Amino acid sequence: MSFDPVSRFRRFSRAVTSEVGALDTSFLGRGRPLGAARVLNAIGHGRSDVAEIRDYLALDSGLMSRLLRGLEEEDLIATAPHPGDARRRVARLTPAGQQEFQAYEDLSNARAEALLARHPKPEALLAAMDLVASALGRDRLALREMDPRGPEARHCLSEYYAELARRFERGFDVSLSRDPEASDMIRPRGVFLVGLSDGMPLGCVGLKGSGGEVAEIKRLWVSPAARGLGLARQLMEAAEQAARALSIQVLRLDTNSALPEALQLYRRSGWTEIERFNDDPYPDLFFEKRL
Amino acid sequence: MSFDPVSRFRRFSRAVTSEVGALDTSFLGRGRPLGAARVLNAIGHGRSDVAEIRDYLALDSGLMSRLLRGLEEEDLIATAPHPGDARRRVARLTPAGQQEFQAYEDLSNARAEALLARHPKPEALLAAMDLVASALGRDRLALREMDPRGPEARHCLSEYYAELARRFERGFDVSLSRDPEASDMIRPRGVFLVGLSDGMPLGCVGLKGSGGEVAEIKRLWVSPAARGLGLARQLMEAAEQAARALSIQVLRLDTNSALPEALQLYRRSGWTEIERFNDDPYPDLFFEKRL
DNA sequence: AAATTTATCTGACTTAAGTCAGATAAAATG
DNA sequence: CATTTTATCTGACTTAAGTCAGATAAATTT
């Protein structure tokens, strides 16, 4: 019926290989071997721990050591013993290194912008890229507790509201809903968890507590790019675990029948339907789970 | 509103870089440097001309020469002077080389299959990959005249019919439509053009002639992955050029108001609406263009 | 406190990759 | 037919990348 999946995949591989190769060669334009450029970029992106960088770039310890020394001689980085463990070393950029790192960033950004600019539907291209990146980087998905007012959380929440607005027949207006206080989703009352893949937020869940034995699950959302990968289940499990750690004994949530994937998840993971427990105009289904 | 486009693009780059790197290292498992493996693969994929391979892989002529000699010593390839131009050389796989090439193919295919298998929606992932590959490989898009009965053409046509079935309220049944004879779309009566990006058919158009001065444009289709890139216009221009070369003076086509993108293209490129000229049940709009 | 493990460094390699200036021979051009 | 251009090859390099066996010093374990 359609062209063979494996050849479609491999056509994709060829296309990105040449793109990746082109970026690599553009990096060589700054008169530094690729290995050194990669280490500099890893440090610039916030990886300070030498062992972590070595692991991330899959370098031999000897090679890593020499690359670091080379960057030090160029006065682009400075290394120091790890404050807590003097066997380890940490690296950071010097002002000159910061500048050089920025030059590499500019190269990457310019490539990205050029490619996006020449595409007729950048948003569709980006959505496709998100999906592919999530599929390839599935194992790099990590859950992190974050401030619900931070940029990652705000991104998730605004996508969540936009999705509700699309899904609900009557639309969705946050101001009519019972928007939880951020402080109710921060320890010690609750938590806010974000699923991150390589820095990009792909899903979230909030645990809204009041200090008592009952807490509510709020704002469960998974990006379209990551659906089907089991992120929602992971988020819910992590939220339950956090609830137990906060000595919460009963979890509740409200939801809407226009969100069948979520309903299925709740029913399959031990939640039972209960009577309406609030007067929020949007939900029409209510669940409870005893921990 | 959403996470910055450039960082989404760059997250994608990081994800595919590590995937590409992993494939490269898996290639090293066969005890041959990557450069030699790449040359062997290029030959296996049908690139016989040495200059073409050198250009494709961006290799220095000296390096290329040594890699070829190495593969010859391993008895994986045989080279010979180009039959038409004795300065050039052509390379082909020996039976041993064929076998070795197949081993590399198996590695690539296994990776592709594994990745697709573990994804919950392989068709969505593939569609995203097609879109990205088309965006990145835009400049590699080439039009080729092909047999309308060949596999590429058949792929395009079946996608075309499937799309009509989705778009038309009453569906679409090829057998009710006036399906052109393949021989009417082959020289000297007509042509069939396919837009290929790195081997994958992304669009097509047929010129159906009868040997006379009037011919019809049929089966204009562009894959969703390639829409907006101007492929339809390219195909139509190439079809008109082919028509002129066949001394055709008037082009006609029938279409349907459920296909607004096509209508817009026709109106913008010099076609004028005319009276119905056939009794096919599907079209409701008819156009003509004098060359 | 001694033994072991861990993180990094050093030196002495090997191999791959890439560069460059001719050499050679077969077209193509004037 | 002489000259120029083109495609490939050869040899003599340089540089980058990767490997491996210790050395060193700071945790960690016993």
mmCIF file of N, CA and C in Angstrom, chain A residues 172-282:
data_model
loop_
_atom_site.group_PDB
_atom_site.id
_atom_site.type_symbol
_atom_site.label_atom_id
_atom_site.label_comp_id
_atom_site.label_asym_id
_atom_site.label_seq_id
_atom_site.Cartn_x
_atom_site.Cartn_y
_atom_site.Cartn_z
ATOM 1 N N PHE A 172 -12.619 26.414 26.759
ATOM 2 C CA PHE A 172 -12.109 26.369 28.123
ATOM 3 C C PHE A 172 -11.533 27.728 28.494
ATOM 4 N N ASP A 173 -11.923 28.216 29.627
ATOM 5 C CA ASP A 173 -11.415 29.506 30.112
ATOM 6 C C ASP A 173 -10.860 29.292 31.512
ATOM 7 N N VAL A 174 -9.508 29.439 31.635
ATOM 8 C CA VAL A 174 -8.870 29.143 32.929
ATOM 9 C C VAL A 174 -9.513 29.919 34.062
ATOM 10 N N SER A 175 -9.891 31.164 33.787
ATOM 11 C CA SER A 175 -10.337 32.007 34.899
ATOM 12 C C SER A 175 -11.650 31.494 35.496
ATOM 13 N N LEU A 176 -12.401 30.684 34.732
ATOM 14 C CA LEU A 176 -13.640 30.120 35.276
ATOM 15 C C LEU A 176 -13.371 28.851 36.081
ATOM 16 N N SER A 177 -12.175 28.254 35.873
ATOM 17 C CA SER A 177 -11.852 27.001 36.545
ATOM 18 C C SER A 177 -11.143 27.303 37.860
ATOM 19 N N ARG A 178 -11.124 26.293 38.708
ATOM 20 C CA ARG A 178 -10.467 26.501 40.003
ATOM 21 C C ARG A 178 -8.966 26.314 39.835
ATOM 22 N N ASP A 179 -8.272 27.388 39.459
ATOM 23 C CA ASP A 179 -6.834 27.299 39.208
ATOM 24 C C ASP A 179 -6.099 27.133 40.542
ATOM 25 N N PRO A 180 -5.353 26.038 40.706
ATOM 26 C CA PRO A 180 -4.717 25.854 42.015
ATOM 27 C C PRO A 180 -3.626 26.893 42.245
ATOM 28 N N GLU A 181 -3.489 27.294 43.483
ATOM 29 C CA GLU A 181 -2.375 28.147 43.888
ATOM 30 C C GLU A 181 -1.060 27.418 43.652
ATOM 31 N N ALA A 182 -0.076 28.140 43.108
ATOM 32 C CA ALA A 182 1.219 27.498 42.876
ATOM 33 C C ALA A 182 1.774 26.919 44.178
ATOM 34 N N SER A 183 1.571 27.635 45.288
ATOM 35 C CA SER A 183 2.169 27.176 46.548
ATOM 36 C C SER A 183 1.556 25.857 47.018
ATOM 37 N N ASP A 184 0.350 25.523 46.525
ATOM 38 C CA ASP A 184 -0.259 24.236 46.880
ATOM 39 C C ASP A 184 0.411 23.082 46.136
ATOM 40 N N MET A 185 1.212 23.406 45.082
ATOM 41 C CA MET A 185 1.879 22.353 44.315
ATOM 42 C C MET A 185 3.392 22.388 44.537
ATOM 43 N N ILE A 186 3.802 22.959 45.674
ATOM 44 C CA ILE A 186 5.222 22.996 46.041
ATOM 45 C C ILE A 186 5.345 22.352 47.412
ATOM 46 N N ARG A 187 6.437 21.627 47.623
ATOM 47 C CA ARG A 187 6.644 21.045 48.944
ATOM 48 C C ARG A 187 6.624 22.126 50.007
ATOM 49 N N PRO A 188 6.109 21.852 51.188
ATOM 50 C CA PRO A 188 5.700 20.538 51.679
ATOM 51 C C PRO A 188 4.239 20.194 51.385
ATOM 52 N N ARG A 189 3.459 21.103 50.743
ATOM 53 C CA ARG A 189 2.038 20.799 50.565
ATOM 54 C C ARG A 189 1.797 19.859 49.389
ATOM 55 N N GLY A 190 2.563 20.058 48.290
ATOM 56 C CA GLY A 190 2.370 19.231 47.096
ATOM 57 C C GLY A 190 3.625 19.224 46.251
ATOM 58 N N VAL A 191 3.497 18.783 45.030
ATOM 59 C CA VAL A 191 4.654 18.825 44.110
ATOM 60 C C VAL A 191 4.121 19.122 42.716
ATOM 61 N N PHE A 192 5.043 19.537 41.841
ATOM 62 C CA PHE A 192 4.727 19.687 40.425
ATOM 63 C C PHE A 192 5.830 18.974 39.664
ATOM 64 N N LEU A 193 5.441 17.997 38.821
ATOM 65 C CA LEU A 193 6.435 17.192 38.116
ATOM 66 C C LEU A 193 6.368 17.476 36.622
ATOM 67 N N VAL A 194 7.543 17.555 36.000
ATOM 68 C CA VAL A 194 7.610 17.791 34.564
ATOM 69 C C VAL A 194 8.426 16.663 33.935
ATOM 70 N N GLY A 195 7.970 16.122 32.818
ATOM 71 C CA GLY A 195 8.740 15.144 32.052
ATOM 72 C C GLY A 195 9.562 15.877 31.013
ATOM 73 N N LEU A 196 10.881 15.743 31.089
ATOM 74 C CA LEU A 196 11.780 16.474 30.193
ATOM 75 C C LEU A 196 12.548 15.497 29.331
ATOM 76 N N SER A 197 12.624 15.778 28.042
ATOM 77 C CA SER A 197 13.488 15.009 27.170
ATOM 78 C C SER A 197 14.487 15.985 26.594
ATOM 79 N N ASP A 198 15.744 15.853 27.038
ATOM 80 C CA ASP A 198 16.794 16.709 26.514
ATOM 81 C C ASP A 198 16.422 18.186 26.649
ATOM 82 N N GLY A 199 15.873 18.501 27.806
ATOM 83 C CA GLY A 199 15.593 19.908 28.088
ATOM 84 C C GLY A 199 14.199 20.374 27.704
ATOM 85 N N MET A 200 13.531 19.614 26.854
ATOM 86 C CA MET A 200 12.223 20.072 26.415
ATOM 87 C C MET A 200 11.117 19.440 27.237
ATOM 88 N N PRO A 201 10.202 20.258 27.771
ATOM 89 C CA PRO A 201 9.114 19.712 28.584
ATOM 90 C C PRO A 201 8.092 19.000 27.696
ATOM 91 N N LEU A 202 7.791 17.750 28.035
ATOM 92 C CA LEU A 202 6.870 16.955 27.217
ATOM 93 C C LEU A 202 5.627 16.537 27.977
ATOM 94 N N GLY A 203 5.575 16.842 29.252
ATOM 95 C CA GLY A 203 4.390 16.469 30.007
ATOM 96 C C GLY A 203 4.521 16.954 31.434
ATOM 97 N N CYS A 204 3.380 16.977 32.145
ATOM 98 C CA CYS A 204 3.434 17.445 33.531
ATOM 99 C C CYS A 204 2.289 16.858 34.332
ATOM 100 N N VAL A 205 2.415 16.963 35.640
ATOM 101 C CA VAL A 205 1.318 16.633 36.534
ATOM 102 C C VAL A 205 1.534 17.409 37.836
ATOM 103 N N GLY A 206 0.436 17.826 38.439
ATOM 104 C CA GLY A 206 0.548 18.550 39.697
ATOM 105 C C GLY A 206 -0.101 17.763 40.820
ATOM 106 N N LEU A 207 0.492 17.806 41.998
ATOM 107 C CA LEU A 207 -0.130 17.227 43.181
ATOM 108 C C LEU A 207 -0.425 18.406 44.101
ATOM 109 N N LYS A 208 -1.712 18.660 44.312
ATOM 110 C CA LYS A 208 -2.115 19.831 45.074
ATOM 111 C C LYS A 208 -2.574 19.394 46.455
ATOM 112 N N GLY A 209 -1.775 19.716 47.430
ATOM 113 C CA GLY A 209 -2.108 19.312 48.791
ATOM 114 C C GLY A 209 -2.535 20.513 49.618
ATOM 115 N N SER A 210 -3.017 20.213 50.818
ATOM 116 C CA SER A 210 -3.413 21.306 51.702
ATOM 117 C C SER A 210 -2.758 21.117 53.060
ATOM 118 N N GLY A 211 -1.823 20.157 53.117
ATOM 119 C CA GLY A 211 -1.209 19.839 54.393
ATOM 120 C C GLY A 211 -1.929 18.690 55.080
ATOM 121 N N GLY A 212 -3.142 18.370 54.618
ATOM 122 C CA GLY A 212 -3.913 17.293 55.241
ATOM 123 C C GLY A 212 -3.633 15.937 54.610
ATOM 124 N N GLU A 213 -4.535 14.976 54.846
ATOM 125 C CA GLU A 213 -4.335 13.614 54.366
ATOM 126 C C GLU A 213 -4.878 13.410 52.959
ATOM 127 N N VAL A 214 -5.645 14.386 52.460
ATOM 128 C CA VAL A 214 -6.242 14.277 51.131
ATOM 129 C C VAL A 214 -5.557 15.282 50.207
ATOM 130 N N ALA A 215 -5.249 14.814 48.984
ATOM 131 C CA ALA A 215 -4.654 15.738 48.008
ATOM 132 C C ALA A 215 -5.300 15.484 46.658
ATOM 133 N N GLU A 216 -5.094 16.446 45.754
ATOM 134 C CA GLU A 216 -5.705 16.331 44.435
ATOM 135 C C GLU A 216 -4.647 16.252 43.348
ATOM 136 N N ILE A 217 -4.926 15.437 42.321
ATOM 137 C CA ILE A 217 -4.074 15.413 41.125
ATOM 138 C C ILE A 217 -4.638 16.434 40.157
ATOM 139 N N LYS A 218 -3.785 17.315 39.653
ATOM 140 C CA LYS A 218 -4.231 18.369 38.739
ATOM 141 C C LYS A 218 -3.311 18.424 37.527
ATOM 142 N N ARG A 219 -3.810 18.991 36.427
ATOM 143 C CA ARG A 219 -2.986 19.355 35.274
ATOM 144 C C ARG A 219 -2.134 18.212 34.728
ATOM 145 N N LEU A 220 -2.754 17.057 34.521
ATOM 146 C CA LEU A 220 -2.013 15.970 33.859
ATOM 147 C C LEU A 220 -2.047 16.236 32.357
ATOM 148 N N TRP A 221 -0.885 16.408 31.765
ATOM 149 C CA TRP A 221 -0.819 16.719 30.324
ATOM 150 C C TRP A 221 0.401 16.051 29.706
ATOM 151 N N VAL A 222 0.235 15.531 28.474
ATOM 152 C CA VAL A 222 1.364 14.976 27.727
ATOM 153 C C VAL A 222 1.340 15.585 26.324
ATOM 154 N N SER A 223 2.494 16.041 25.885
ATOM 155 C CA SER A 223 2.622 16.652 24.561
ATOM 156 C C SER A 223 2.241 15.660 23.468
ATOM 157 N N PRO A 224 1.598 16.120 22.391
ATOM 158 C CA PRO A 224 1.250 15.212 21.290
ATOM 159 C C PRO A 224 2.475 14.452 20.784
ATOM 160 N N ALA A 225 3.652 15.097 20.854
ATOM 161 C CA ALA A 225 4.870 14.455 20.350
ATOM 162 C C ALA A 225 5.250 13.235 21.178
ATOM 163 N N ALA A 226 4.748 13.134 22.400
ATOM 164 C CA ALA A 226 5.203 12.055 23.272
ATOM 165 C C ALA A 226 4.083 11.091 23.637
ATOM 166 N N ARG A 227 2.934 11.218 22.981
ATOM 167 C CA ARG A 227 1.810 10.360 23.382
ATOM 168 C C ARG A 227 2.035 8.913 22.975
ATOM 169 N N GLY A 228 1.592 8.040 23.821
ATOM 170 C CA GLY A 228 1.743 6.616 23.535
ATOM 171 C C GLY A 228 3.030 6.049 24.092
ATOM 172 N N LEU A 229 3.884 6.893 24.626
ATOM 173 C CA LEU A 229 5.171 6.411 25.124
ATOM 174 C C LEU A 229 5.104 6.053 26.604
ATOM 175 N N GLY A 230 3.941 6.195 27.197
ATOM 176 C CA GLY A 230 3.807 5.817 28.607
ATOM 177 C C GLY A 230 4.205 6.918 29.571
ATOM 178 N N LEU A 231 4.313 8.142 29.065
ATOM 179 C CA LEU A 231 4.735 9.227 29.942
ATOM 180 C C LEU A 231 3.667 9.554 30.985
ATOM 181 N N ALA A 232 2.403 9.518 30.586
ATOM 182 C CA ALA A 232 1.336 9.849 31.528
ATOM 183 C C ALA A 232 1.372 8.875 32.717
ATOM 184 N N ARG A 233 1.539 7.595 32.405
ATOM 185 C CA ARG A 233 1.588 6.608 33.476
ATOM 186 C C ARG A 233 2.776 6.894 34.406
ATOM 187 N N GLN A 234 3.932 7.186 33.808
ATOM 188 C CA GLN A 234 5.120 7.500 34.604
ATOM 189 C C GLN A 234 4.873 8.696 35.516
ATOM 190 N N LEU A 235 4.245 9.727 34.945
ATOM 191 C CA LEU A 235 3.987 10.927 35.729
ATOM 192 C C LEU A 235 3.047 10.616 36.894
ATOM 193 N N MET A 236 1.997 9.837 36.607
ATOM 194 C CA MET A 236 1.046 9.513 37.663
ATOM 195 C C MET A 236 1.711 8.678 38.755
ATOM 196 N N GLU A 237 2.533 7.735 38.343
ATOM 197 C CA GLU A 237 3.201 6.910 39.357
ATOM 198 C C GLU A 237 4.125 7.752 40.231
ATOM 199 N N ALA A 238 4.848 8.660 39.579
ATOM 200 C CA ALA A 238 5.756 9.514 40.348
ATOM 201 C C ALA A 238 4.978 10.408 41.295
ATOM 202 N N ALA A 239 3.818 10.886 40.819
ATOM 203 C CA ALA A 239 3.012 11.759 41.674
ATOM 204 C C ALA A 239 2.491 10.973 42.883
ATOM 205 N N GLU A 240 2.075 9.728 42.653
ATOM 206 C CA GLU A 240 1.595 8.907 43.763
ATOM 207 C C GLU A 240 2.707 8.660 44.775
ATOM 208 N N GLN A 241 3.890 8.380 44.232
ATOM 209 C CA GLN A 241 5.018 8.124 45.120
ATOM 210 C C GLN A 241 5.310 9.357 45.972
ATOM 211 N N ALA A 242 5.286 10.547 45.318
ATOM 212 C CA ALA A 242 5.527 11.783 46.054
ATOM 213 C C ALA A 242 4.450 11.967 47.119
ATOM 214 N N ALA A 243 3.209 11.598 46.771
ATOM 215 C CA ALA A 243 2.114 11.751 47.725
ATOM 216 C C ALA A 243 2.360 10.866 48.954
ATOM 217 N N ARG A 244 2.781 9.627 48.700
ATOM 218 C CA ARG A 244 3.075 8.742 49.833
ATOM 219 C C ARG A 244 4.160 9.342 50.715
ATOM 220 N N ALA A 245 5.205 9.879 50.060
ATOM 221 C CA ALA A 245 6.304 10.475 50.826
ATOM 222 C C ALA A 245 5.818 11.659 51.656
ATOM 223 N N LEU A 246 4.722 12.306 51.211
ATOM 224 C CA LEU A 246 4.174 13.439 51.968
ATOM 225 C C LEU A 246 3.084 12.976 52.937
ATOM 226 N N SER A 247 3.002 11.681 53.162
ATOM 227 C CA SER A 247 2.005 11.042 54.031
ATOM 228 C C SER A 247 0.563 11.367 53.645
ATOM 229 N N ILE A 248 0.335 11.475 52.351
ATOM 230 C CA ILE A 248 -1.032 11.670 51.896
ATOM 231 C C ILE A 248 -1.672 10.295 51.738
ATOM 232 N N GLN A 249 -2.932 10.166 52.154
ATOM 233 C CA GLN A 249 -3.553 8.841 52.138
ATOM 234 C C GLN A 249 -4.632 8.678 51.078
ATOM 235 N N VAL A 250 -5.226 9.785 50.675
ATOM 236 C CA VAL A 250 -6.275 9.698 49.660
ATOM 237 C C VAL A 250 -6.006 10.712 48.564
ATOM 238 N N LEU A 251 -6.072 10.235 47.309
ATOM 239 C CA LEU A 251 -5.905 11.143 46.180
ATOM 240 C C LEU A 251 -7.242 11.260 45.468
ATOM 241 N N ARG A 252 -7.522 12.463 44.999
ATOM 242 C CA ARG A 252 -8.736 12.695 44.233
ATOM 243 C C ARG A 252 -8.373 13.409 42.941
ATOM 244 N N LEU A 253 -9.254 13.350 41.972
ATOM 245 C CA LEU A 253 -9.067 14.180 40.779
ATOM 246 C C LEU A 253 -10.407 14.374 40.110
ATOM 247 N N ASP A 254 -10.500 15.472 39.349
ATOM 248 C CA ASP A 254 -11.693 15.661 38.527
ATOM 249 C C ASP A 254 -11.254 15.672 37.079
ATOM 250 N N THR A 255 -12.127 15.220 36.188
ATOM 251 C CA THR A 255 -11.767 15.164 34.781
ATOM 252 C C THR A 255 -13.038 15.279 33.952
ATOM 253 N N ASN A 256 -12.845 15.119 32.630
ATOM 254 C CA ASN A 256 -13.971 15.346 31.735
ATOM 255 C C ASN A 256 -14.082 14.192 30.746
ATOM 256 N N SER A 257 -15.300 13.825 30.399
ATOM 257 C CA SER A 257 -15.488 12.672 29.506
ATOM 258 C C SER A 257 -14.961 12.943 28.096
ATOM 259 N N ALA A 258 -14.587 14.208 27.808
ATOM 260 C CA ALA A 258 -13.987 14.500 26.503
ATOM 261 C C ALA A 258 -12.514 14.104 26.463
ATOM 262 N N LEU A 259 -12.003 13.527 27.551
ATOM 263 C CA LEU A 259 -10.586 13.143 27.596
ATOM 264 C C LEU A 259 -10.484 11.636 27.812
ATOM 265 N N PRO A 260 -10.852 10.843 26.800
ATOM 266 C CA PRO A 260 -10.958 9.392 27.013
ATOM 267 C C PRO A 260 -9.637 8.699 27.361
ATOM 268 N N GLU A 261 -8.491 9.197 26.822
ATOM 269 C CA GLU A 261 -7.213 8.545 27.134
ATOM 270 C C GLU A 261 -6.942 8.616 28.636
ATOM 271 N N ALA A 262 -7.239 9.802 29.207
ATOM 272 C CA ALA A 262 -6.984 9.983 30.630
ATOM 273 C C ALA A 262 -7.895 9.058 31.448
ATOM 274 N N LEU A 263 -9.178 8.991 31.034
ATOM 275 C CA LEU A 263 -10.131 8.146 31.768
ATOM 276 C C LEU A 263 -9.635 6.698 31.778
ATOM 277 N N GLN A 264 -9.180 6.257 30.611
ATOM 278 C CA GLN A 264 -8.711 4.877 30.502
ATOM 279 C C GLN A 264 -7.537 4.628 31.456
ATOM 280 N N LEU A 265 -6.615 5.623 31.466
ATOM 281 C CA LEU A 265 -5.455 5.488 32.352
ATOM 282 C C LEU A 265 -5.903 5.379 33.816
ATOM 283 N N TYR A 266 -6.825 6.254 34.245
ATOM 284 C CA TYR A 266 -7.255 6.234 35.638
ATOM 285 C C TYR A 266 -7.913 4.897 35.976
ATOM 286 N N ARG A 267 -8.792 4.440 35.081
ATOM 287 C CA ARG A 267 -9.532 3.207 35.374
ATOM 288 C C ARG A 267 -8.591 2.020 35.449
ATOM 289 N N ARG A 268 -7.545 2.051 34.615
ATOM 290 C CA ARG A 268 -6.615 0.917 34.595
ATOM 291 C C ARG A 268 -5.632 0.934 35.746
ATOM 292 N N SER A 269 -5.507 2.085 36.420
ATOM 293 C CA SER A 269 -4.455 2.126 37.435
ATOM 294 C C SER A 269 -5.023 2.315 38.839
ATOM 295 N N GLY A 270 -6.190 1.732 39.058
ATOM 296 C CA GLY A 270 -6.676 1.629 40.434
ATOM 297 C C GLY A 270 -7.507 2.779 40.949
ATOM 298 N N TRP A 271 -7.982 3.663 40.071
ATOM 299 C CA TRP A 271 -8.835 4.757 40.526
ATOM 300 C C TRP A 271 -10.292 4.315 40.450
ATOM 301 N N THR A 272 -11.103 4.804 41.392
ATOM 302 C CA THR A 272 -12.529 4.478 41.332
ATOM 303 C C THR A 272 -13.347 5.764 41.270
ATOM 304 N N GLU A 273 -14.433 5.674 40.511
ATOM 305 C CA GLU A 273 -15.247 6.855 40.313
ATOM 306 C C GLU A 273 -15.995 7.189 41.603
ATOM 307 N N ILE A 274 -16.087 8.472 41.905
ATOM 308 C CA ILE A 274 -16.821 8.906 43.101
ATOM 309 C C ILE A 274 -17.778 10.028 42.717
ATOM 310 N N GLU A 275 -18.534 10.504 43.733
ATOM 311 C CA GLU A 275 -19.461 11.619 43.523
ATOM 312 C C GLU A 275 -18.706 12.919 43.292
ATOM 313 N N ARG A 276 -19.339 13.846 42.618
ATOM 314 C CA ARG A 276 -18.778 15.202 42.428
ATOM 315 C C ARG A 276 -18.345 15.771 43.783
ATOM 316 N N PHE A 277 -17.113 16.316 43.839
ATOM 317 C CA PHE A 277 -16.663 16.871 45.120
ATOM 318 C C PHE A 277 -16.301 18.349 45.020
ATOM 319 N N ASN A 278 -16.614 18.991 43.864
ATOM 320 C CA ASN A 278 -16.421 20.444 43.787
ATOM 321 C C ASN A 278 -17.442 21.018 42.807
ATOM 322 N N ASP A 279 -17.433 22.335 42.670
ATOM 323 C CA ASP A 279 -18.421 22.939 41.776
ATOM 324 C C ASP A 279 -17.759 23.595 40.573
ATOM 325 N N ASP A 280 -16.579 23.107 40.218
ATOM 326 C CA ASP A 280 -15.899 23.599 39.011
ATOM 327 C C ASP A 280 -16.804 23.296 37.818
ATOM 328 N N PRO A 281 -16.999 24.258 36.898
ATOM 329 C CA PRO A 281 -17.952 24.011 35.804
ATOM 330 C C PRO A 281 -17.443 23.003 34.751
ATOM 331 N N TYR A 282 -16.150 22.760 34.662
ATOM 332 C CA TYR A 282 -15.660 21.928 33.567
ATOM 333 C C TYR A 282 -15.727 20.416 33.797
#
